[in-house]
mmCIF file with all atom_site columns, C-alpha atoms and ligand atoms in Angstrom:
data_model
loop_
_atom_site.group_PDB
_atom_site.id
_atom_site.type_symbol
_atom_site.label_atom_id
_atom_site.label_alt_id
_atom_site.label_comp_id
_atom_site.label_asym_id
_atom_site.label_entity_id
_atom_site.label_seq_id
_atom_site.pdbx_PDB_ins_code
_atom_site.Cartn_x
_atom_site.Cartn_y
_atom_site.Cartn_z
_atom_site.occupancy
_atom_site.B_iso_or_equiv
_atom_site.pdbx_formal_charge
_atom_site.auth_seq_id
_atom_site.auth_comp_id
_atom_site.auth_asym_id
_atom_site.auth_atom_id
_atom_site.pdbx_PDB_model_num
ATOM   1   C CA . UNK R 1 1   ? 174.776 64.618 205.443 1.00 84.00 ? 1   UNK R CA 1
ATOM   2   C CA . UNK R 1 2   ? 173.442 66.939 202.718 1.00 83.00 ? 2   UNK R CA 1
ATOM   3   C CA . UNK R 1 3   ? 172.563 65.142 199.480 1.00 95.00 ? 3   UNK R CA 1
ATOM   4   C CA . UNK R 1 4   ? 174.334 67.682 197.138 1.00 98.00 ? 4   UNK R CA 1
ATOM   5   C CA . UNK R 1 5   ? 177.723 69.305 197.552 1.00 98.00 ? 5   UNK R CA 1
ATOM   6   C CA . UNK R 1 6   ? 177.583 72.374 195.419 1.00 98.00 ? 6   UNK R CA 1
ATOM   7   C CA . UNK R 1 7   ? 180.529 74.281 193.870 1.00 98.00 ? 7   UNK R CA 1
ATOM   8   C CA . UNK R 1 8   ? 179.712 77.402 191.864 1.00 98.00 ? 8   UNK R CA 1
ATOM   9   C CA . UNK R 1 9   ? 181.472 78.893 188.880 1.00 98.00 ? 9   UNK R CA 1
ATOM   10  C CA . UNK R 1 10  ? 180.363 82.492 188.230 1.00 98.00 ? 10  UNK R CA 1
ATOM   11  C CA . UNK R 1 11  ? 181.734 85.492 186.347 1.00 97.00 ? 11  UNK R CA 1
ATOM   12  C CA . UNK R 1 12  ? 179.541 88.445 187.175 1.00 94.00 ? 12  UNK R CA 1
ATOM   13  C CA . UNK R 1 13  ? 176.609 89.366 189.417 1.00 95.00 ? 13  UNK R CA 1
ATOM   14  C CA . UNK R 1 14  ? 175.753 85.912 190.742 1.00 97.00 ? 14  UNK R CA 1
ATOM   15  C CA . UNK R 1 15  ? 172.077 86.545 191.271 1.00 98.00 ? 15  UNK R CA 1
ATOM   16  C CA . UNK R 1 16  ? 171.235 82.923 190.390 1.00 98.00 ? 16  UNK R CA 1
ATOM   17  C CA . UNK R 1 17  ? 173.839 81.771 192.813 1.00 98.00 ? 17  UNK R CA 1
ATOM   18  C CA . UNK R 1 18  ? 172.365 84.008 195.522 1.00 98.00 ? 18  UNK R CA 1
ATOM   19  C CA . UNK R 1 19  ? 168.893 82.556 194.967 1.00 98.00 ? 19  UNK R CA 1
ATOM   20  C CA . UNK R 1 20  ? 170.289 79.092 195.370 1.00 98.00 ? 20  UNK R CA 1
ATOM   21  C CA . UNK R 1 21  ? 172.179 80.100 198.498 1.00 98.00 ? 21  UNK R CA 1
ATOM   22  C CA . UNK R 1 22  ? 168.978 81.516 200.003 1.00 98.00 ? 22  UNK R CA 1
ATOM   23  C CA . UNK R 1 23  ? 167.073 78.328 199.211 1.00 98.00 ? 23  UNK R CA 1
ATOM   24  C CA . UNK R 1 24  ? 169.769 76.059 200.655 1.00 98.00 ? 24  UNK R CA 1
ATOM   25  C CA . UNK R 1 25  ? 169.846 78.208 203.819 1.00 98.00 ? 25  UNK R CA 1
ATOM   26  C CA . UNK R 1 26  ? 166.091 77.995 204.144 1.00 98.00 ? 26  UNK R CA 1
ATOM   27  C CA . UNK R 1 27  ? 166.271 74.180 203.690 1.00 97.00 ? 27  UNK R CA 1
ATOM   28  C CA . UNK R 1 28  ? 164.394 74.041 200.419 1.00 97.00 ? 28  UNK R CA 1
ATOM   29  C CA . UNK R 1 29  ? 167.432 72.371 198.821 1.00 98.00 ? 29  UNK R CA 1
ATOM   30  C CA . UNK R 1 30  ? 169.249 69.622 200.776 1.00 98.00 ? 30  UNK R CA 1
ATOM   31  C CA . UNK R 1 31  ? 172.769 70.799 199.859 1.00 98.00 ? 31  UNK R CA 1
ATOM   32  C CA . UNK R 1 32  ? 176.010 72.094 201.245 1.00 98.00 ? 32  UNK R CA 1
ATOM   33  C CA . UNK R 1 33  ? 177.453 75.246 199.804 1.00 98.00 ? 33  UNK R CA 1
ATOM   34  C CA . UNK R 1 34  ? 181.093 74.150 199.320 1.00 98.00 ? 34  UNK R CA 1
ATOM   35  C CA . UNK R 1 35  ? 182.855 76.941 197.401 1.00 98.00 ? 35  UNK R CA 1
ATOM   36  C CA . UNK R 1 36  ? 182.665 79.599 194.716 1.00 98.00 ? 36  UNK R CA 1
ATOM   37  C CA . UNK R 1 37  ? 185.180 80.118 191.999 1.00 98.00 ? 37  UNK R CA 1
ATOM   38  C CA . UNK R 1 38  ? 185.285 83.090 189.626 1.00 98.00 ? 38  UNK R CA 1
ATOM   39  C CA . UNK R 1 39  ? 187.519 83.985 186.732 1.00 98.00 ? 39  UNK R CA 1
ATOM   40  C CA . UNK R 1 40  ? 186.812 87.644 187.430 1.00 98.00 ? 40  UNK R CA 1
ATOM   41  C CA . UNK R 1 41  ? 188.460 89.118 190.582 1.00 97.00 ? 41  UNK R CA 1
ATOM   42  C CA . UNK R 1 42  ? 185.889 91.938 190.784 1.00 97.00 ? 42  UNK R CA 1
ATOM   43  C CA . UNK R 1 43  ? 182.782 89.838 190.272 1.00 97.00 ? 43  UNK R CA 1
ATOM   44  C CA . UNK R 1 44  ? 179.974 90.471 192.662 1.00 98.00 ? 44  UNK R CA 1
ATOM   45  C CA . UNK R 1 45  ? 179.654 86.670 192.972 1.00 98.00 ? 45  UNK R CA 1
ATOM   46  C CA . UNK R 1 46  ? 182.907 86.651 194.945 1.00 98.00 ? 46  UNK R CA 1
ATOM   47  C CA . UNK R 1 47  ? 181.611 89.417 197.262 1.00 98.00 ? 47  UNK R CA 1
ATOM   48  C CA . UNK R 1 48  ? 178.396 87.501 197.832 1.00 98.00 ? 48  UNK R CA 1
ATOM   49  C CA . UNK R 1 49  ? 180.307 84.403 198.704 1.00 98.00 ? 49  UNK R CA 1
ATOM   50  C CA . UNK R 1 50  ? 182.514 86.297 201.152 1.00 98.00 ? 50  UNK R CA 1
ATOM   51  C CA . UNK R 1 51  ? 179.388 87.848 202.748 1.00 98.00 ? 51  UNK R CA 1
ATOM   52  C CA . UNK R 1 52  ? 177.837 84.318 203.071 1.00 98.00 ? 52  UNK R CA 1
ATOM   53  C CA . UNK R 1 53  ? 181.051 82.812 204.535 1.00 98.00 ? 53  UNK R CA 1
ATOM   54  C CA . UNK R 1 54  ? 181.491 80.449 201.604 1.00 98.00 ? 54  UNK R CA 1
ATOM   55  C CA . UNK R 1 55  ? 185.097 79.819 200.555 1.00 98.00 ? 55  UNK R CA 1
ATOM   56  C CA . UNK R 1 56  ? 185.731 81.860 197.419 1.00 98.00 ? 56  UNK R CA 1
ATOM   57  C CA . UNK R 1 57  ? 188.566 81.852 194.941 1.00 98.00 ? 57  UNK R CA 1
ATOM   58  C CA . UNK R 1 58  ? 189.695 83.853 191.955 1.00 98.00 ? 58  UNK R CA 1
ATOM   59  C CA . UNK R 1 59  ? 191.059 81.353 189.375 1.00 98.00 ? 59  UNK R CA 1
ATOM   60  C CA . UNK R 1 60  ? 191.628 82.300 185.781 1.00 97.00 ? 60  UNK R CA 1
ATOM   61  C CA . UNK R 1 61  ? 194.067 81.835 182.869 1.00 96.00 ? 61  UNK R CA 1
ATOM   62  C CA . UNK R 1 62  ? 195.902 84.932 184.241 1.00 96.00 ? 62  UNK R CA 1
ATOM   63  C CA . UNK R 1 63  ? 196.178 83.666 187.825 1.00 98.00 ? 63  UNK R CA 1
ATOM   64  C CA . UNK R 1 64  ? 197.068 80.121 186.756 1.00 97.00 ? 64  UNK R CA 1
ATOM   65  C CA . UNK R 1 65  ? 198.474 80.242 183.200 1.00 97.00 ? 65  UNK R CA 1
ATOM   66  C CA . UNK R 1 66  ? 198.564 76.808 181.707 1.00 95.00 ? 66  UNK R CA 1
ATOM   67  C CA . UNK R 1 67  ? 196.832 74.973 184.584 1.00 97.00 ? 67  UNK R CA 1
ATOM   68  C CA . UNK R 1 68  ? 193.666 76.896 185.274 1.00 98.00 ? 68  UNK R CA 1
ATOM   69  C CA . UNK R 1 69  ? 191.432 73.817 184.758 1.00 98.00 ? 69  UNK R CA 1
ATOM   70  C CA . UNK R 1 70  ? 193.570 71.721 187.134 1.00 98.00 ? 70  UNK R CA 1
ATOM   71  C CA . UNK R 1 71  ? 193.339 74.442 189.719 1.00 98.00 ? 71  UNK R CA 1
ATOM   72  C CA . UNK R 1 72  ? 189.578 74.611 189.430 1.00 98.00 ? 72  UNK R CA 1
ATOM   73  C CA . UNK R 1 73  ? 189.304 70.784 189.730 1.00 98.00 ? 73  UNK R CA 1
ATOM   74  C CA . UNK R 1 74  ? 191.653 70.695 192.730 1.00 98.00 ? 74  UNK R CA 1
ATOM   75  C CA . UNK R 1 75  ? 189.823 73.551 194.450 1.00 98.00 ? 75  UNK R CA 1
ATOM   76  C CA . UNK R 1 76  ? 186.397 71.948 193.892 1.00 98.00 ? 76  UNK R CA 1
ATOM   77  C CA . UNK R 1 77  ? 187.691 68.486 194.942 1.00 98.00 ? 77  UNK R CA 1
ATOM   78  C CA . UNK R 1 78  ? 189.365 69.742 198.065 1.00 98.00 ? 78  UNK R CA 1
ATOM   79  C CA . UNK R 1 79  ? 186.074 71.360 199.148 1.00 98.00 ? 79  UNK R CA 1
ATOM   80  C CA . UNK R 1 80  ? 184.169 68.121 198.646 1.00 98.00 ? 80  UNK R CA 1
ATOM   81  C CA . UNK R 1 81  ? 182.126 69.393 195.673 1.00 98.00 ? 81  UNK R CA 1
ATOM   82  C CA . UNK R 1 82  ? 180.123 66.696 193.833 1.00 98.00 ? 82  UNK R CA 1
ATOM   83  C CA . UNK R 1 83  ? 178.006 68.904 191.613 1.00 98.00 ? 83  UNK R CA 1
ATOM   84  C CA . UNK R 1 84  ? 179.145 72.027 189.816 1.00 98.00 ? 84  UNK R CA 1
ATOM   85  C CA . UNK R 1 85  ? 176.672 74.865 189.220 1.00 98.00 ? 85  UNK R CA 1
ATOM   86  C CA . UNK R 1 86  ? 177.528 77.315 186.449 1.00 98.00 ? 86  UNK R CA 1
ATOM   87  C CA . UNK R 1 87  ? 175.825 80.587 187.289 1.00 96.00 ? 87  UNK R CA 1
ATOM   88  C CA . UNK R 1 88  ? 176.710 83.153 184.600 1.00 96.00 ? 88  UNK R CA 1
ATOM   89  C CA . UNK R 1 89  ? 180.193 81.630 183.970 1.00 96.00 ? 89  UNK R CA 1
ATOM   90  C CA . UNK R 1 90  ? 181.507 83.154 180.796 1.00 93.00 ? 90  UNK R CA 1
ATOM   91  C CA . UNK R 1 91  ? 184.246 80.638 180.024 1.00 94.00 ? 91  UNK R CA 1
ATOM   92  C CA . UNK R 1 92  ? 184.150 77.391 178.022 1.00 92.00 ? 92  UNK R CA 1
ATOM   93  C CA . UNK R 1 93  ? 184.371 74.481 180.456 1.00 95.00 ? 93  UNK R CA 1
ATOM   94  C CA . UNK R 1 94  ? 187.113 72.049 179.747 1.00 95.00 ? 94  UNK R CA 1
ATOM   95  C CA . UNK R 1 95  ? 186.102 68.411 179.152 1.00 96.00 ? 95  UNK R CA 1
ATOM   96  C CA . UNK R 1 96  ? 188.549 67.334 181.935 1.00 97.00 ? 96  UNK R CA 1
ATOM   97  C CA . UNK R 1 97  ? 186.507 69.307 184.485 1.00 97.00 ? 97  UNK R CA 1
ATOM   98  C CA . UNK R 1 98  ? 183.278 67.719 183.243 1.00 97.00 ? 98  UNK R CA 1
ATOM   99  C CA . UNK R 1 99  ? 184.809 64.214 183.392 1.00 97.00 ? 99  UNK R CA 1
ATOM   100 C CA . UNK R 1 100 ? 186.342 64.806 186.847 1.00 98.00 ? 100 UNK R CA 1
ATOM   101 C CA . UNK R 1 101 ? 182.793 65.378 188.166 1.00 98.00 ? 101 UNK R CA 1
ATOM   102 C CA . UNK R 1 102 ? 181.212 62.523 186.172 1.00 97.00 ? 102 UNK R CA 1
ATOM   103 C CA . UNK R 1 103 ? 179.290 64.886 184.072 1.00 97.00 ? 103 UNK R CA 1
ATOM   104 C CA . UNK R 1 104 ? 177.583 66.567 187.037 1.00 98.00 ? 104 UNK R CA 1
ATOM   105 C CA . UNK R 1 105 ? 178.049 70.102 185.696 1.00 98.00 ? 105 UNK R CA 1
ATOM   106 C CA . UNK R 1 106 ? 174.927 72.212 185.276 1.00 98.00 ? 106 UNK R CA 1
ATOM   107 C CA . UNK R 1 107 ? 174.326 75.439 183.388 1.00 97.00 ? 107 UNK R CA 1
ATOM   108 C CA . UNK R 1 108 ? 171.462 77.855 182.981 1.00 97.00 ? 108 UNK R CA 1
ATOM   109 C CA . UNK R 1 109 ? 170.763 79.559 179.663 1.00 97.00 ? 109 UNK R CA 1
ATOM   110 C CA . UNK R 1 110 ? 168.285 82.436 179.366 1.00 98.00 ? 110 UNK R CA 1
ATOM   111 C CA . UNK R 1 111 ? 166.173 80.983 176.516 1.00 98.00 ? 111 UNK R CA 1
ATOM   112 C CA . UNK R 1 112 ? 164.235 77.911 175.603 1.00 98.00 ? 112 UNK R CA 1
ATOM   113 C CA . UNK R 1 113 ? 167.003 75.725 174.154 1.00 97.00 ? 113 UNK R CA 1
ATOM   114 C CA . UNK R 1 114 ? 167.621 74.261 171.611 1.00 97.00 ? 114 UNK R CA 1
ATOM   115 C CA . UNK R 1 115 ? 166.442 77.674 170.176 1.00 97.00 ? 115 UNK R CA 1
ATOM   116 C CA . UNK R 1 116 ? 168.695 80.756 170.769 1.00 97.00 ? 116 UNK R CA 1
ATOM   117 C CA . UNK R 1 117 ? 171.759 78.785 171.910 1.00 96.00 ? 117 UNK R CA 1
ATOM   118 C CA . UNK R 1 118 ? 175.292 78.344 170.679 1.00 92.00 ? 118 UNK R CA 1
ATOM   119 C CA . UNK R 1 119 ? 178.264 80.519 169.945 1.00 89.00 ? 119 UNK R CA 1
ATOM   120 C CA . UNK R 1 120 ? 177.608 84.224 170.609 1.00 92.00 ? 120 UNK R CA 1
ATOM   121 C CA . UNK R 1 121 ? 174.275 83.547 172.282 1.00 95.00 ? 121 UNK R CA 1
ATOM   122 C CA . UNK R 1 122 ? 174.871 85.007 175.721 1.00 94.00 ? 122 UNK R CA 1
ATOM   123 C CA . UNK R 1 123 ? 173.621 87.926 177.801 1.00 95.00 ? 123 UNK R CA 1
ATOM   124 C CA . UNK R 1 124 ? 171.508 90.502 176.063 1.00 97.00 ? 124 UNK R CA 1
ATOM   125 C CA . UNK R 1 125 ? 172.222 88.969 172.581 1.00 98.00 ? 125 UNK R CA 1
ATOM   126 C CA . UNK R 1 126 ? 169.864 86.121 173.480 1.00 98.00 ? 126 UNK R CA 1
ATOM   127 C CA . UNK R 1 127 ? 166.948 88.430 174.298 1.00 98.00 ? 127 UNK R CA 1
ATOM   128 C CA . UNK R 1 128 ? 167.588 90.573 171.237 1.00 98.00 ? 128 UNK R CA 1
ATOM   129 C CA . UNK R 1 129 ? 167.395 87.477 169.034 1.00 98.00 ? 129 UNK R CA 1
ATOM   130 C CA . UNK R 1 130 ? 164.171 86.297 170.688 1.00 98.00 ? 130 UNK R CA 1
ATOM   131 C CA . UNK R 1 131 ? 162.554 89.666 170.045 1.00 98.00 ? 131 UNK R CA 1
ATOM   132 C CA . UNK R 1 132 ? 163.814 89.884 166.509 1.00 98.00 ? 132 UNK R CA 1
ATOM   133 C CA . UNK R 1 133 ? 162.371 86.429 165.876 1.00 98.00 ? 133 UNK R CA 1
ATOM   134 C CA . UNK R 1 134 ? 158.996 87.700 167.136 1.00 98.00 ? 134 UNK R CA 1
ATOM   135 C CA . UNK R 1 135 ? 158.699 84.952 169.635 1.00 98.00 ? 135 UNK R CA 1
ATOM   136 C CA . UNK R 1 136 ? 155.765 85.219 172.050 1.00 98.00 ? 136 UNK R CA 1
ATOM   137 C CA . UNK R 1 137 ? 157.260 82.892 174.659 1.00 98.00 ? 137 UNK R CA 1
ATOM   138 C CA . UNK R 1 138 ? 160.775 82.803 175.987 1.00 98.00 ? 138 UNK R CA 1
ATOM   139 C CA . UNK R 1 139 ? 162.181 81.350 179.226 1.00 98.00 ? 139 UNK R CA 1
ATOM   140 C CA . UNK R 1 140 ? 165.182 79.571 180.592 1.00 98.00 ? 140 UNK R CA 1
ATOM   141 C CA . UNK R 1 141 ? 166.760 76.159 180.387 1.00 98.00 ? 141 UNK R CA 1
ATOM   142 C CA . UNK R 1 142 ? 168.877 74.104 182.826 1.00 98.00 ? 142 UNK R CA 1
ATOM   143 C CA . UNK R 1 143 ? 171.092 71.656 180.968 1.00 98.00 ? 143 UNK R CA 1
ATOM   144 C CA . UNK R 1 144 ? 174.066 69.424 181.629 1.00 98.00 ? 144 UNK R CA 1
ATOM   145 C CA . UNK R 1 145 ? 177.309 70.832 180.218 1.00 97.00 ? 145 UNK R CA 1
ATOM   146 C CA . UNK R 1 146 ? 179.155 69.030 177.516 1.00 92.00 ? 146 UNK R CA 1
ATOM   147 C CA . UNK R 1 147 ? 181.873 70.018 175.093 1.00 82.00 ? 147 UNK R CA 1
ATOM   148 C CA . UNK R 1 148 ? 179.553 72.079 172.833 1.00 84.00 ? 148 UNK R CA 1
ATOM   149 C CA . UNK R 1 149 ? 177.885 75.383 173.922 1.00 82.00 ? 149 UNK R CA 1
ATOM   150 C CA . UNK R 1 150 ? 174.299 74.912 175.151 1.00 88.00 ? 150 UNK R CA 1
ATOM   151 C CA . UNK R 1 151 ? 173.978 71.387 173.747 1.00 90.00 ? 151 UNK R CA 1
ATOM   152 C CA . UNK R 1 152 ? 173.968 69.060 176.760 1.00 95.00 ? 152 UNK R CA 1
ATOM   153 C CA . UNK R 1 153 ? 170.972 67.134 178.043 1.00 97.00 ? 153 UNK R CA 1
ATOM   154 C CA . UNK R 1 154 ? 168.093 69.427 178.993 1.00 98.00 ? 154 UNK R CA 1
ATOM   155 C CA . UNK R 1 155 ? 166.953 68.937 182.611 1.00 98.00 ? 155 UNK R CA 1
ATOM   156 C CA . UNK R 1 156 ? 164.272 71.570 183.014 1.00 98.00 ? 156 UNK R CA 1
ATOM   157 C CA . UNK R 1 157 ? 162.759 74.721 181.497 1.00 98.00 ? 157 UNK R CA 1
ATOM   158 C CA . UNK R 1 158 ? 160.513 77.565 182.579 1.00 98.00 ? 158 UNK R CA 1
ATOM   159 C CA . UNK R 1 159 ? 158.511 79.746 180.209 1.00 98.00 ? 159 UNK R CA 1
ATOM   160 C CA . UNK R 1 160 ? 157.888 83.425 180.430 1.00 98.00 ? 160 UNK R CA 1
ATOM   161 C CA . UNK R 1 161 ? 155.799 85.571 178.040 1.00 98.00 ? 161 UNK R CA 1
ATOM   162 C CA . UNK R 1 162 ? 157.273 88.029 175.610 1.00 98.00 ? 162 UNK R CA 1
ATOM   163 C CA . UNK R 1 163 ? 155.186 91.134 175.386 1.00 98.00 ? 163 UNK R CA 1
ATOM   164 C CA . UNK R 1 164 ? 154.901 93.206 172.174 1.00 97.00 ? 164 UNK R CA 1
ATOM   165 C CA . UNK R 1 165 ? 156.417 96.279 173.854 1.00 98.00 ? 165 UNK R CA 1
ATOM   166 C CA . UNK R 1 166 ? 159.360 94.352 175.429 1.00 98.00 ? 166 UNK R CA 1
ATOM   167 C CA . UNK R 1 167 ? 162.909 95.616 174.971 1.00 98.00 ? 167 UNK R CA 1
ATOM   168 C CA . UNK R 1 168 ? 165.751 93.100 175.337 1.00 98.00 ? 168 UNK R CA 1
ATOM   169 C CA . UNK R 1 169 ? 166.300 94.570 178.821 1.00 98.00 ? 169 UNK R CA 1
ATOM   170 C CA . UNK R 1 170 ? 162.710 94.193 180.095 1.00 98.00 ? 170 UNK R CA 1
ATOM   171 C CA . UNK R 1 171 ? 162.606 90.640 178.740 1.00 98.00 ? 171 UNK R CA 1
ATOM   172 C CA . UNK R 1 172 ? 165.964 89.893 180.334 1.00 98.00 ? 172 UNK R CA 1
ATOM   173 C CA . UNK R 1 173 ? 164.643 90.994 183.746 1.00 98.00 ? 173 UNK R CA 1
ATOM   174 C CA . UNK R 1 174 ? 161.566 88.777 183.414 1.00 98.00 ? 174 UNK R CA 1
ATOM   175 C CA . UNK R 1 175 ? 163.607 85.770 182.319 1.00 98.00 ? 175 UNK R CA 1
ATOM   176 C CA . UNK R 1 176 ? 166.065 86.296 185.221 1.00 98.00 ? 176 UNK R CA 1
ATOM   177 C CA . UNK R 1 177 ? 163.221 86.198 187.723 1.00 98.00 ? 177 UNK R CA 1
ATOM   178 C CA . UNK R 1 178 ? 162.220 82.880 186.150 1.00 98.00 ? 178 UNK R CA 1
ATOM   179 C CA . UNK R 1 179 ? 165.794 81.598 186.243 1.00 98.00 ? 179 UNK R CA 1
ATOM   180 C CA . UNK R 1 180 ? 165.980 82.118 190.014 1.00 98.00 ? 180 UNK R CA 1
ATOM   181 C CA . UNK R 1 181 ? 163.001 79.843 190.542 1.00 98.00 ? 181 UNK R CA 1
ATOM   182 C CA . UNK R 1 182 ? 164.104 77.313 187.928 1.00 98.00 ? 182 UNK R CA 1
ATOM   183 C CA . UNK R 1 183 ? 167.635 76.769 189.172 1.00 98.00 ? 183 UNK R CA 1
ATOM   184 C CA . UNK R 1 184 ? 166.562 76.164 192.801 1.00 98.00 ? 184 UNK R CA 1
ATOM   185 C CA . UNK R 1 185 ? 163.652 73.962 191.826 1.00 98.00 ? 185 UNK R CA 1
ATOM   186 C CA . UNK R 1 186 ? 165.807 71.871 189.570 1.00 98.00 ? 186 UNK R CA 1
ATOM   187 C CA . UNK R 1 187 ? 168.494 71.438 192.245 1.00 98.00 ? 187 UNK R CA 1
ATOM   188 C CA . UNK R 1 188 ? 165.773 70.521 194.733 1.00 98.00 ? 188 UNK R CA 1
ATOM   189 C CA . UNK R 1 189 ? 164.554 67.833 192.280 1.00 98.00 ? 189 UNK R CA 1
ATOM   190 C CA . UNK R 1 190 ? 168.018 66.486 191.845 1.00 98.00 ? 190 UNK R CA 1
ATOM   191 C CA . UNK R 1 191 ? 168.620 66.388 195.589 1.00 97.00 ? 191 UNK R CA 1
ATOM   192 C CA . UNK R 1 192 ? 165.250 64.689 196.085 1.00 96.00 ? 192 UNK R CA 1
ATOM   193 C CA . UNK R 1 193 ? 165.991 62.091 193.380 1.00 96.00 ? 193 UNK R CA 1
ATOM   194 C CA . UNK R 1 194 ? 163.308 63.355 191.011 1.00 97.00 ? 194 UNK R CA 1
ATOM   195 C CA . UNK R 1 195 ? 165.818 64.218 188.347 1.00 96.00 ? 195 UNK R CA 1
ATOM   196 C CA . UNK R 1 196 ? 168.697 61.808 187.895 1.00 96.00 ? 196 UNK R CA 1
ATOM   197 C CA . UNK R 1 197 ? 171.960 63.124 186.625 1.00 95.00 ? 197 UNK R CA 1
HETATM 198 C C1 . GRF M 2 .   ? 171.852 84.549 183.483 1.00 50.63 ? 201 GRF M C1 1
HETATM 199 O O1 . GRF M 2 .   ? 171.027 85.231 182.591 1.00 50.63 ? 201 GRF M O1 1
HETATM 200 C C2 . GRF M 2 .   ? 172.165 83.135 183.011 1.00 50.63 ? 201 GRF M C2 1
HETATM 201 O O2 . GRF M 2 .   ? 171.087 82.615 182.256 1.00 50.63 ? 201 GRF M O2 1
HETATM 202 C C3 . GRF M 2 .   ? 173.336 83.332 182.125 1.00 50.63 ? 201 GRF M C3 1
HETATM 203 O O3 . GRF M 2 .   ? 174.099 84.331 182.813 1.00 50.63 ? 201 GRF M O3 1
HETATM 204 C C4 . GRF M 2 .   ? 173.254 85.165 183.577 1.00 50.63 ? 201 GRF M C4 1
HETATM 205 C C5 . GRF M 2 .   ? 173.801 85.159 184.916 1.00 50.63 ? 201 GRF M C5 1
HETATM 206 O O4 . GRF M 2 .   ? 173.193 86.120 185.768 1.00 50.63 ? 201 GRF M O4 1
HETATM 207 N N1 . GRF M 2 .   ? 174.041 82.056 181.918 1.00 50.63 ? 201 GRF M N1 1
HETATM 208 P P1 . GRF M 2 .   ? 173.578 86.096 187.326 1.00 50.63 ? 201 GRF M P1 1
HETATM 209 O O5 . GRF M 2 .   ? 175.098 86.258 187.361 1.00 50.63 ? 201 GRF M O5 1
HETATM 210 O O6 . GRF M 2 .   ? 173.209 84.834 187.921 1.00 50.63 ? 201 GRF M O6 1
HETATM 211 O O7 . GRF M 2 .   ? 172.874 87.317 187.860 1.00 50.63 ? 201 GRF M O7 1
#
């Protein structure tokens, strides 16, 4: 039986999710890919899931007004998920969802937290802020999700250089490559018992 049962929440491209899928399929991570939920019906993450044969669902405040969180919890539970992986999920996660999975909800942030996190710090805004602050090193952080943006326990980080001629876009691309390695390696360490959550 696989050690981790992963359920994904993703809003857009899902490239981190894809990197994890590839590493599960190649047996780097001892995990089962249980299901994918997106709040965005046209997200590429849902297409990726369909292509991979992973059960995929569009669940949002619009599809399930008033009980979106319950629907996400039920969907994850009915697919035997024990660990939730946020992969570019643009919604605040309700405390009930976190509690239903005993805090086993992970997120990736495209900077070295605790710097450059918090409200409004998402997507290209993060990389703009890093460049404006004249940082020479950026990176990505995997952390547990709690009720405040980007504040949960940090599990792992990867560093990447910031070059003097970087634009937010070139930096974002370098960080994203790092994210793909970091998310899979962290999940492998969790599956192998090297990181306890
Ligand atoms: C990543 O930069 C991640 O750090 C942030 O959202 C982005 C998701 O990218 N949370 P993708 O959908 O995995 O390609």
